[in-house]
Amino acid sequence: MNEAVDRFSLFFKKDFKKKFLIFVSIPLLASAVFLVDFFLLPESSTTDSISSISIVTLPQSTGGTSVRSSRPSGYRYTTKTNLKFATSKTRIKSPEIQLTVSPIFKTVKTVSTPKKKIDIASGFSGLNQVLLILCNGSIIISILYTLLTKHITENARLNLLFSNLFLLAIWIYALILY
Protein backbone atom coordinates (compact mmCIF):
# COMPACT_ATOMS: atom_id res chain seq x y z
CA MET A 1 0.00 0.00 0.00
CA ASN A 2 2.82 2.43 0.82
CA GLU A 3 4.28 1.82 -2.63
CA ALA A 4 1.03 2.83 -4.33
CA VAL A 5 0.77 5.97 -2.17
CA ASP A 6 4.38 6.85 -2.96
CA ARG A 7 3.83 6.40 -6.70
CA PHE A 8 0.69 8.54 -6.57
CA SER A 9 2.54 11.24 -4.63
CA LEU A 10 5.58 11.15 -6.90
CA PHE A 11 3.41 11.45 -10.01
CA PHE A 12 2.15 14.82 -8.78
CA LYS A 13 5.51 16.03 -7.45
CA LYS A 14 6.81 17.48 -10.73
CA ASP A 15 4.61 20.15 -12.35
CA PHE A 16 2.12 19.88 -9.47
CA LYS A 17 -0.16 22.79 -10.34
CA LYS A 18 -0.91 21.62 -13.88
CA LYS A 19 -1.47 17.96 -12.95
CA PHE A 20 -3.52 18.83 -9.87
CA LEU A 21 -5.78 21.23 -11.75
CA ILE A 22 -6.44 18.56 -14.39
CA PHE A 23 -7.03 15.96 -11.64
CA VAL A 24 -9.64 18.03 -9.78
CA SER A 25 -11.27 19.61 -12.83
CA ILE A 26 -12.54 16.22 -14.07
CA PRO A 27 -14.92 15.62 -11.11
CA LEU A 28 -15.83 19.32 -11.08
CA LEU A 29 -16.88 19.11 -14.74
CA ALA A 30 -18.71 15.82 -14.13
CA SER A 31 -20.72 17.39 -11.32
CA ALA A 32 -21.45 20.40 -13.54
CA VAL A 33 -22.84 18.02 -16.20
CA PHE A 34 -24.94 16.33 -13.50
CA LEU A 35 -26.32 19.68 -12.31
CA VAL A 36 -27.11 20.79 -15.88
CA ASP A 37 -28.87 17.46 -16.47
CA PHE A 38 -30.83 17.74 -13.24
CA PHE A 39 -31.81 21.43 -13.33
CA LEU A 40 -31.63 22.79 -16.88
CA LEU A 41 -32.38 20.06 -19.41
CA PRO A 42 -36.03 19.23 -20.08
CA GLU A 43 -37.32 16.44 -17.90
CA SER A 44 -39.56 13.62 -18.98
CA SER A 45 -42.62 12.33 -17.16
CA THR A 46 -43.50 8.68 -17.22
CA THR A 47 -45.98 6.38 -15.58
CA ASP A 48 -44.44 3.24 -14.17
CA SER A 49 -45.02 0.54 -11.60
CA ILE A 50 -42.79 -0.65 -8.79
CA SER A 51 -41.08 -3.99 -9.37
CA SER A 52 -39.14 -4.36 -6.10
CA ILE A 53 -38.98 -2.74 -2.68
CA SER A 54 -36.23 -3.16 -0.11
CA ILE A 55 -36.04 -1.71 3.38
CA VAL A 56 -33.09 0.54 4.21
CA THR A 57 -31.96 -0.13 7.78
CA LEU A 58 -29.53 1.74 10.02
CA PRO A 59 -27.56 -0.03 12.74
CA GLN A 60 -27.92 1.29 16.27
CA SER A 61 -26.68 0.21 19.68
CA THR A 62 -29.18 -0.73 22.33
CA GLY A 63 -28.99 1.23 25.57
CA GLY A 64 -25.21 1.75 25.67
CA THR A 65 -24.47 -1.97 25.41
CA SER A 66 -22.55 -3.79 22.70
CA VAL A 67 -25.77 -5.29 21.36
CA ARG A 68 -26.44 -3.96 17.86
CA SER A 69 -29.87 -3.80 16.34
CA SER A 70 -31.17 -2.15 13.23
CA ARG A 71 -34.04 0.22 12.72
CA PRO A 72 -35.82 0.94 9.44
CA SER A 73 -34.79 4.23 7.89
CA GLY A 74 -36.54 4.22 4.52
CA TYR A 75 -37.35 2.25 1.40
CA ARG A 76 -35.45 1.68 -1.83
CA TYR A 77 -37.55 1.14 -4.96
CA THR A 78 -36.87 -0.21 -8.42
CA THR A 79 -39.43 0.24 -11.17
CA LYS A 80 -40.24 -2.01 -14.13
CA THR A 81 -38.16 0.25 -16.40
CA ASN A 82 -35.18 -0.08 -13.99
CA LEU A 83 -35.41 3.42 -12.52
CA LYS A 84 -34.25 3.56 -8.90
CA PHE A 85 -35.15 5.92 -6.08
CA ALA A 86 -35.49 5.93 -2.31
CA THR A 87 -37.87 7.45 0.20
CA SER A 88 -37.34 8.15 3.86
CA LYS A 89 -39.96 6.48 6.08
CA THR A 90 -42.68 6.69 3.40
CA ARG A 91 -43.81 3.43 1.88
CA ILE A 92 -45.55 3.66 -1.49
CA LYS A 93 -48.51 1.31 -1.67
CA SER A 94 -49.92 2.46 -5.00
CA PRO A 95 -49.36 0.06 -7.92
CA GLU A 96 -48.85 2.93 -10.39
CA ILE A 97 -46.62 5.94 -9.87
CA GLN A 98 -45.86 9.04 -11.91
CA LEU A 99 -42.11 9.80 -12.21
CA THR A 100 -40.23 12.84 -13.43
CA VAL A 101 -36.82 11.80 -14.76
CA SER A 102 -33.74 13.72 -15.94
CA PRO A 103 -32.73 13.00 -19.56
CA ILE A 104 -29.04 12.02 -19.38
CA PHE A 105 -28.47 10.22 -16.08
CA LYS A 106 -32.09 9.07 -15.62
CA THR A 107 -32.18 10.53 -12.12
CA VAL A 108 -35.63 10.38 -10.56
CA LYS A 109 -36.59 13.93 -9.60
CA THR A 110 -40.16 13.58 -8.35
CA VAL A 111 -42.49 10.72 -7.51
CA SER A 112 -46.23 11.02 -7.15
CA THR A 113 -49.14 8.67 -6.75
CA PRO A 114 -52.69 9.46 -7.81
CA LYS A 115 -53.35 10.68 -4.25
CA LYS A 116 -50.20 12.62 -3.26
CA LYS A 117 -46.66 13.69 -4.07
CA ILE A 118 -43.93 11.65 -2.35
CA ASP A 119 -40.72 13.21 -1.00
CA ILE A 120 -37.71 11.25 -2.21
CA ALA A 121 -34.34 10.85 -0.50
CA SER A 122 -32.24 9.92 -3.53
CA GLY A 123 -30.99 11.75 -6.59
CA PHE A 124 -30.08 15.33 -5.74
CA SER A 125 -31.64 15.37 -2.31
CA GLY A 126 -30.41 14.20 1.04
CA LEU A 127 -26.87 12.88 1.37
CA ASN A 128 -25.91 13.28 -2.30
CA GLN A 129 -26.73 16.98 -2.25
CA VAL A 130 -24.62 17.56 0.86
CA LEU A 131 -21.72 15.55 -0.55
CA LEU A 132 -21.90 17.33 -3.93
CA ILE A 133 -21.75 20.73 -2.24
CA LEU A 134 -18.97 19.60 0.15
CA CYS A 135 -16.82 18.02 -2.58
CA ASN A 136 -17.26 20.86 -5.06
CA GLY A 137 -16.61 23.44 -2.35
CA SER A 138 -13.44 21.62 -1.35
CA ILE A 139 -12.34 21.36 -4.98
CA ILE A 140 -12.94 25.07 -5.62
CA ILE A 141 -11.06 26.06 -2.45
CA SER A 142 -8.20 23.75 -3.46
CA ILE A 143 -8.07 25.24 -6.96
CA LEU A 144 -8.04 28.79 -5.57
CA TYR A 145 -5.30 27.89 -3.08
CA THR A 146 -3.24 26.24 -5.81
CA LEU A 147 -3.59 29.19 -8.17
CA LEU A 148 -2.95 31.89 -5.55
CA THR A 149 0.00 30.28 -3.76
CA LYS A 150 3.40 30.76 -5.40
CA HIS A 151 5.23 28.02 -3.52
CA ILE A 152 3.32 24.96 -2.31
CA THR A 153 5.09 23.01 0.41
CA GLU A 154 5.35 19.23 0.41
CA ASN A 155 2.89 18.96 3.29
CA ALA A 156 0.34 21.24 1.60
CA ARG A 157 0.71 19.29 -1.65
CA LEU A 158 0.01 15.97 0.07
CA ASN A 159 -2.90 17.46 2.04
CA LEU A 160 -4.48 18.82 -1.14
CA LEU A 161 -4.08 15.52 -2.95
CA PHE A 162 -5.28 13.14 -0.30
CA SER A 163 -8.09 15.25 1.17
CA ASN A 164 -9.60 15.74 -2.30
CA LEU A 165 -9.10 12.07 -3.12
CA PHE A 166 -10.79 11.04 0.14
CA LEU A 167 -13.81 13.31 -0.41
CA LEU A 168 -14.16 12.13 -4.01
CA ALA A 169 -14.07 8.50 -2.89
CA ILE A 170 -16.87 9.13 -0.38
CA TRP A 171 -18.95 11.00 -2.96
CA ILE A 172 -18.50 8.29 -5.63
CA TYR A 173 -19.43 5.61 -3.08
CA ALA A 174 -22.59 7.55 -2.15
CA LEU A 175 -23.54 7.99 -5.79
CA ILE A 176 -23.18 4.25 -6.37
CA LEU A 177 -24.97 3.32 -3.14
CA TYR A 178 -27.87 5.77 -3.42
Tab-separated table of C-alpha atoms in Angstrom:
chain	number	residue	atom	x	y	z
A	1	MET	CA	0.000	0.000	0.000
A	2	ASN	CA	2.816	2.428	0.816
A	3	GLU	CA	4.280	1.816	-2.630
A	4	ALA	CA	1.027	2.833	-4.333
A	5	VAL	CA	0.767	5.973	-2.172
A	6	ASP	CA	4.384	6.847	-2.959
A	7	ARG	CA	3.830	6.404	-6.697
A	8	PHE	CA	0.689	8.540	-6.565
A	9	SER	CA	2.537	11.243	-4.634
A	10	LEU	CA	5.583	11.146	-6.903
A	11	PHE	CA	3.408	11.454	-10.008
A	12	PHE	CA	2.146	14.824	-8.780
A	13	LYS	CA	5.510	16.026	-7.454
A	14	LYS	CA	6.813	17.479	-10.735
A	15	ASP	CA	4.613	20.145	-12.348
A	16	PHE	CA	2.122	19.879	-9.474
A	17	LYS	CA	-0.160	22.791	-10.337
A	18	LYS	CA	-0.914	21.616	-13.876
A	19	LYS	CA	-1.469	17.962	-12.950
A	20	PHE	CA	-3.523	18.829	-9.869
A	21	LEU	CA	-5.780	21.228	-11.754
A	22	ILE	CA	-6.444	18.565	-14.390
A	23	PHE	CA	-7.030	15.956	-11.645
A	24	VAL	CA	-9.642	18.029	-9.783
A	25	SER	CA	-11.273	19.608	-12.825
A	26	ILE	CA	-12.542	16.217	-14.070
A	27	PRO	CA	-14.919	15.623	-11.112
A	28	LEU	CA	-15.832	19.316	-11.084
A	29	LEU	CA	-16.879	19.115	-14.743
A	30	ALA	CA	-18.710	15.819	-14.131
A	31	SER	CA	-20.719	17.387	-11.322
A	32	ALA	CA	-21.454	20.403	-13.544
A	33	VAL	CA	-22.836	18.021	-16.202
A	34	PHE	CA	-24.935	16.326	-13.496
A	35	LEU	CA	-26.315	19.680	-12.313
A	36	VAL	CA	-27.115	20.791	-15.880
A	37	ASP	CA	-28.867	17.462	-16.471
A	38	PHE	CA	-30.830	17.741	-13.237
A	39	PHE	CA	-31.815	21.426	-13.330
A	40	LEU	CA	-31.627	22.793	-16.882
A	41	LEU	CA	-32.378	20.063	-19.414
A	42	PRO	CA	-36.030	19.227	-20.080
A	43	GLU	CA	-37.319	16.436	-17.899
A	44	SER	CA	-39.564	13.618	-18.982
A	45	SER	CA	-42.624	12.333	-17.165
A	46	THR	CA	-43.503	8.683	-17.218
A	47	THR	CA	-45.980	6.376	-15.584
A	48	ASP	CA	-44.435	3.236	-14.168
A	49	SER	CA	-45.018	0.541	-11.595
A	50	ILE	CA	-42.794	-0.655	-8.788
A	51	SER	CA	-41.081	-3.990	-9.366
A	52	SER	CA	-39.143	-4.356	-6.105
A	53	ILE	CA	-38.982	-2.739	-2.676
A	54	SER	CA	-36.231	-3.157	-0.111
A	55	ILE	CA	-36.043	-1.709	3.382
A	56	VAL	CA	-33.090	0.539	4.212
A	57	THR	CA	-31.958	-0.132	7.782
A	58	LEU	CA	-29.535	1.736	10.021
A	59	PRO	CA	-27.563	-0.030	12.740
A	60	GLN	CA	-27.916	1.285	16.271
A	61	SER	CA	-26.684	0.210	19.677
A	62	THR	CA	-29.185	-0.733	22.333
A	63	GLY	CA	-28.989	1.230	25.571
A	64	GLY	CA	-25.210	1.747	25.675
A	65	THR	CA	-24.470	-1.971	25.406
A	66	SER	CA	-22.554	-3.786	22.703
A	67	VAL	CA	-25.768	-5.294	21.360
A	68	ARG	CA	-26.439	-3.960	17.855
A	69	SER	CA	-29.875	-3.801	16.345
A	70	SER	CA	-31.173	-2.150	13.235
A	71	ARG	CA	-34.042	0.221	12.717
A	72	PRO	CA	-35.824	0.941	9.439
A	73	SER	CA	-34.790	4.232	7.886
A	74	GLY	CA	-36.536	4.220	4.521
A	75	TYR	CA	-37.352	2.247	1.401
A	76	ARG	CA	-35.448	1.682	-1.830
A	77	TYR	CA	-37.548	1.143	-4.957
A	78	THR	CA	-36.869	-0.213	-8.424
A	79	THR	CA	-39.434	0.236	-11.175
A	80	LYS	CA	-40.242	-2.009	-14.125
A	81	THR	CA	-38.160	0.248	-16.398
A	82	ASN	CA	-35.177	-0.084	-13.989
A	83	LEU	CA	-35.408	3.416	-12.520
A	84	LYS	CA	-34.246	3.559	-8.903
A	85	PHE	CA	-35.147	5.924	-6.083
A	86	ALA	CA	-35.489	5.933	-2.312
A	87	THR	CA	-37.874	7.448	0.196
A	88	SER	CA	-37.341	8.146	3.864
A	89	LYS	CA	-39.956	6.484	6.078
A	90	THR	CA	-42.677	6.691	3.400
A	91	ARG	CA	-43.814	3.433	1.876
A	92	ILE	CA	-45.553	3.665	-1.486
A	93	LYS	CA	-48.513	1.312	-1.669
A	94	SER	CA	-49.920	2.459	-4.997
A	95	PRO	CA	-49.356	0.061	-7.917
A	96	GLU	CA	-48.850	2.925	-10.393
A	97	ILE	CA	-46.622	5.940	-9.872
A	98	GLN	CA	-45.856	9.037	-11.908
A	99	LEU	CA	-42.107	9.802	-12.211
A	100	THR	CA	-40.229	12.839	-13.427
A	101	VAL	CA	-36.820	11.798	-14.765
A	102	SER	CA	-33.739	13.716	-15.939
A	103	PRO	CA	-32.732	13.003	-19.560
A	104	ILE	CA	-29.036	12.018	-19.382
A	105	PHE	CA	-28.466	10.215	-16.078
A	106	LYS	CA	-32.094	9.074	-15.617
A	107	THR	CA	-32.180	10.532	-12.121
A	108	VAL	CA	-35.628	10.384	-10.560
A	109	LYS	CA	-36.592	13.933	-9.597
A	110	THR	CA	-40.162	13.577	-8.346
A	111	VAL	CA	-42.493	10.717	-7.510
A	112	SER	CA	-46.229	11.021	-7.149
A	113	THR	CA	-49.138	8.672	-6.752
A	114	PRO	CA	-52.695	9.456	-7.814
A	115	LYS	CA	-53.350	10.677	-4.255
A	116	LYS	CA	-50.205	12.622	-3.259
A	117	LYS	CA	-46.655	13.686	-4.072
A	118	ILE	CA	-43.933	11.645	-2.347
A	119	ASP	CA	-40.721	13.212	-0.999
A	120	ILE	CA	-37.708	11.255	-2.214
A	121	ALA	CA	-34.337	10.849	-0.495
A	122	SER	CA	-32.242	9.922	-3.529
A	123	GLY	CA	-30.992	11.746	-6.591
A	124	PHE	CA	-30.082	15.327	-5.744
A	125	SER	CA	-31.645	15.366	-2.308
A	126	GLY	CA	-30.408	14.197	1.037
A	127	LEU	CA	-26.869	12.882	1.366
A	128	ASN	CA	-25.909	13.276	-2.300
A	129	GLN	CA	-26.735	16.982	-2.251
A	130	VAL	CA	-24.622	17.558	0.861
A	131	LEU	CA	-21.717	15.550	-0.555
A	132	LEU	CA	-21.900	17.326	-3.928
A	133	ILE	CA	-21.745	20.725	-2.236
A	134	LEU	CA	-18.967	19.601	0.146
A	135	CYS	CA	-16.822	18.025	-2.578
A	136	ASN	CA	-17.262	20.858	-5.064
A	137	GLY	CA	-16.610	23.436	-2.353
A	138	SER	CA	-13.440	21.615	-1.349
A	139	ILE	CA	-12.339	21.356	-4.983
A	140	ILE	CA	-12.936	25.069	-5.618
A	141	ILE	CA	-11.057	26.056	-2.454
A	142	SER	CA	-8.196	23.747	-3.461
A	143	ILE	CA	-8.075	25.242	-6.965
A	144	LEU	CA	-8.038	28.791	-5.571
A	145	TYR	CA	-5.300	27.890	-3.082
A	146	THR	CA	-3.238	26.238	-5.814
A	147	LEU	CA	-3.593	29.188	-8.171
A	148	LEU	CA	-2.951	31.891	-5.552
A	149	THR	CA	0.003	30.281	-3.761
A	150	LYS	CA	3.403	30.764	-5.398
A	151	HIS	CA	5.232	28.017	-3.518
A	152	ILE	CA	3.321	24.963	-2.306
A	153	THR	CA	5.093	23.005	0.410
A	154	GLU	CA	5.352	19.228	0.410
A	155	ASN	CA	2.891	18.956	3.292
A	156	ALA	CA	0.341	21.237	1.596
A	157	ARG	CA	0.709	19.291	-1.654
A	158	LEU	CA	0.005	15.972	0.066
A	159	ASN	CA	-2.896	17.461	2.037
A	160	LEU	CA	-4.481	18.818	-1.141
A	161	LEU	CA	-4.082	15.520	-2.951
A	162	PHE	CA	-5.281	13.136	-0.299
A	163	SER	CA	-8.094	15.253	1.168
A	164	ASN	CA	-9.604	15.739	-2.296
A	165	LEU	CA	-9.097	12.069	-3.123
A	166	PHE	CA	-10.793	11.039	0.136
A	167	LEU	CA	-13.807	13.314	-0.411
A	168	LEU	CA	-14.160	12.133	-4.011
A	169	ALA	CA	-14.070	8.497	-2.892
A	170	ILE	CA	-16.865	9.128	-0.380
A	171	TRP	CA	-18.947	10.997	-2.962
A	172	ILE	CA	-18.505	8.294	-5.626
A	173	TYR	CA	-19.427	5.610	-3.082
A	174	ALA	CA	-22.585	7.545	-2.145
A	175	LEU	CA	-23.539	7.985	-5.791
A	176	ILE	CA	-23.183	4.253	-6.372
A	177	LEU	CA	-24.972	3.322	-3.145
A	178	TYR	CA	-27.866	5.771	-3.418
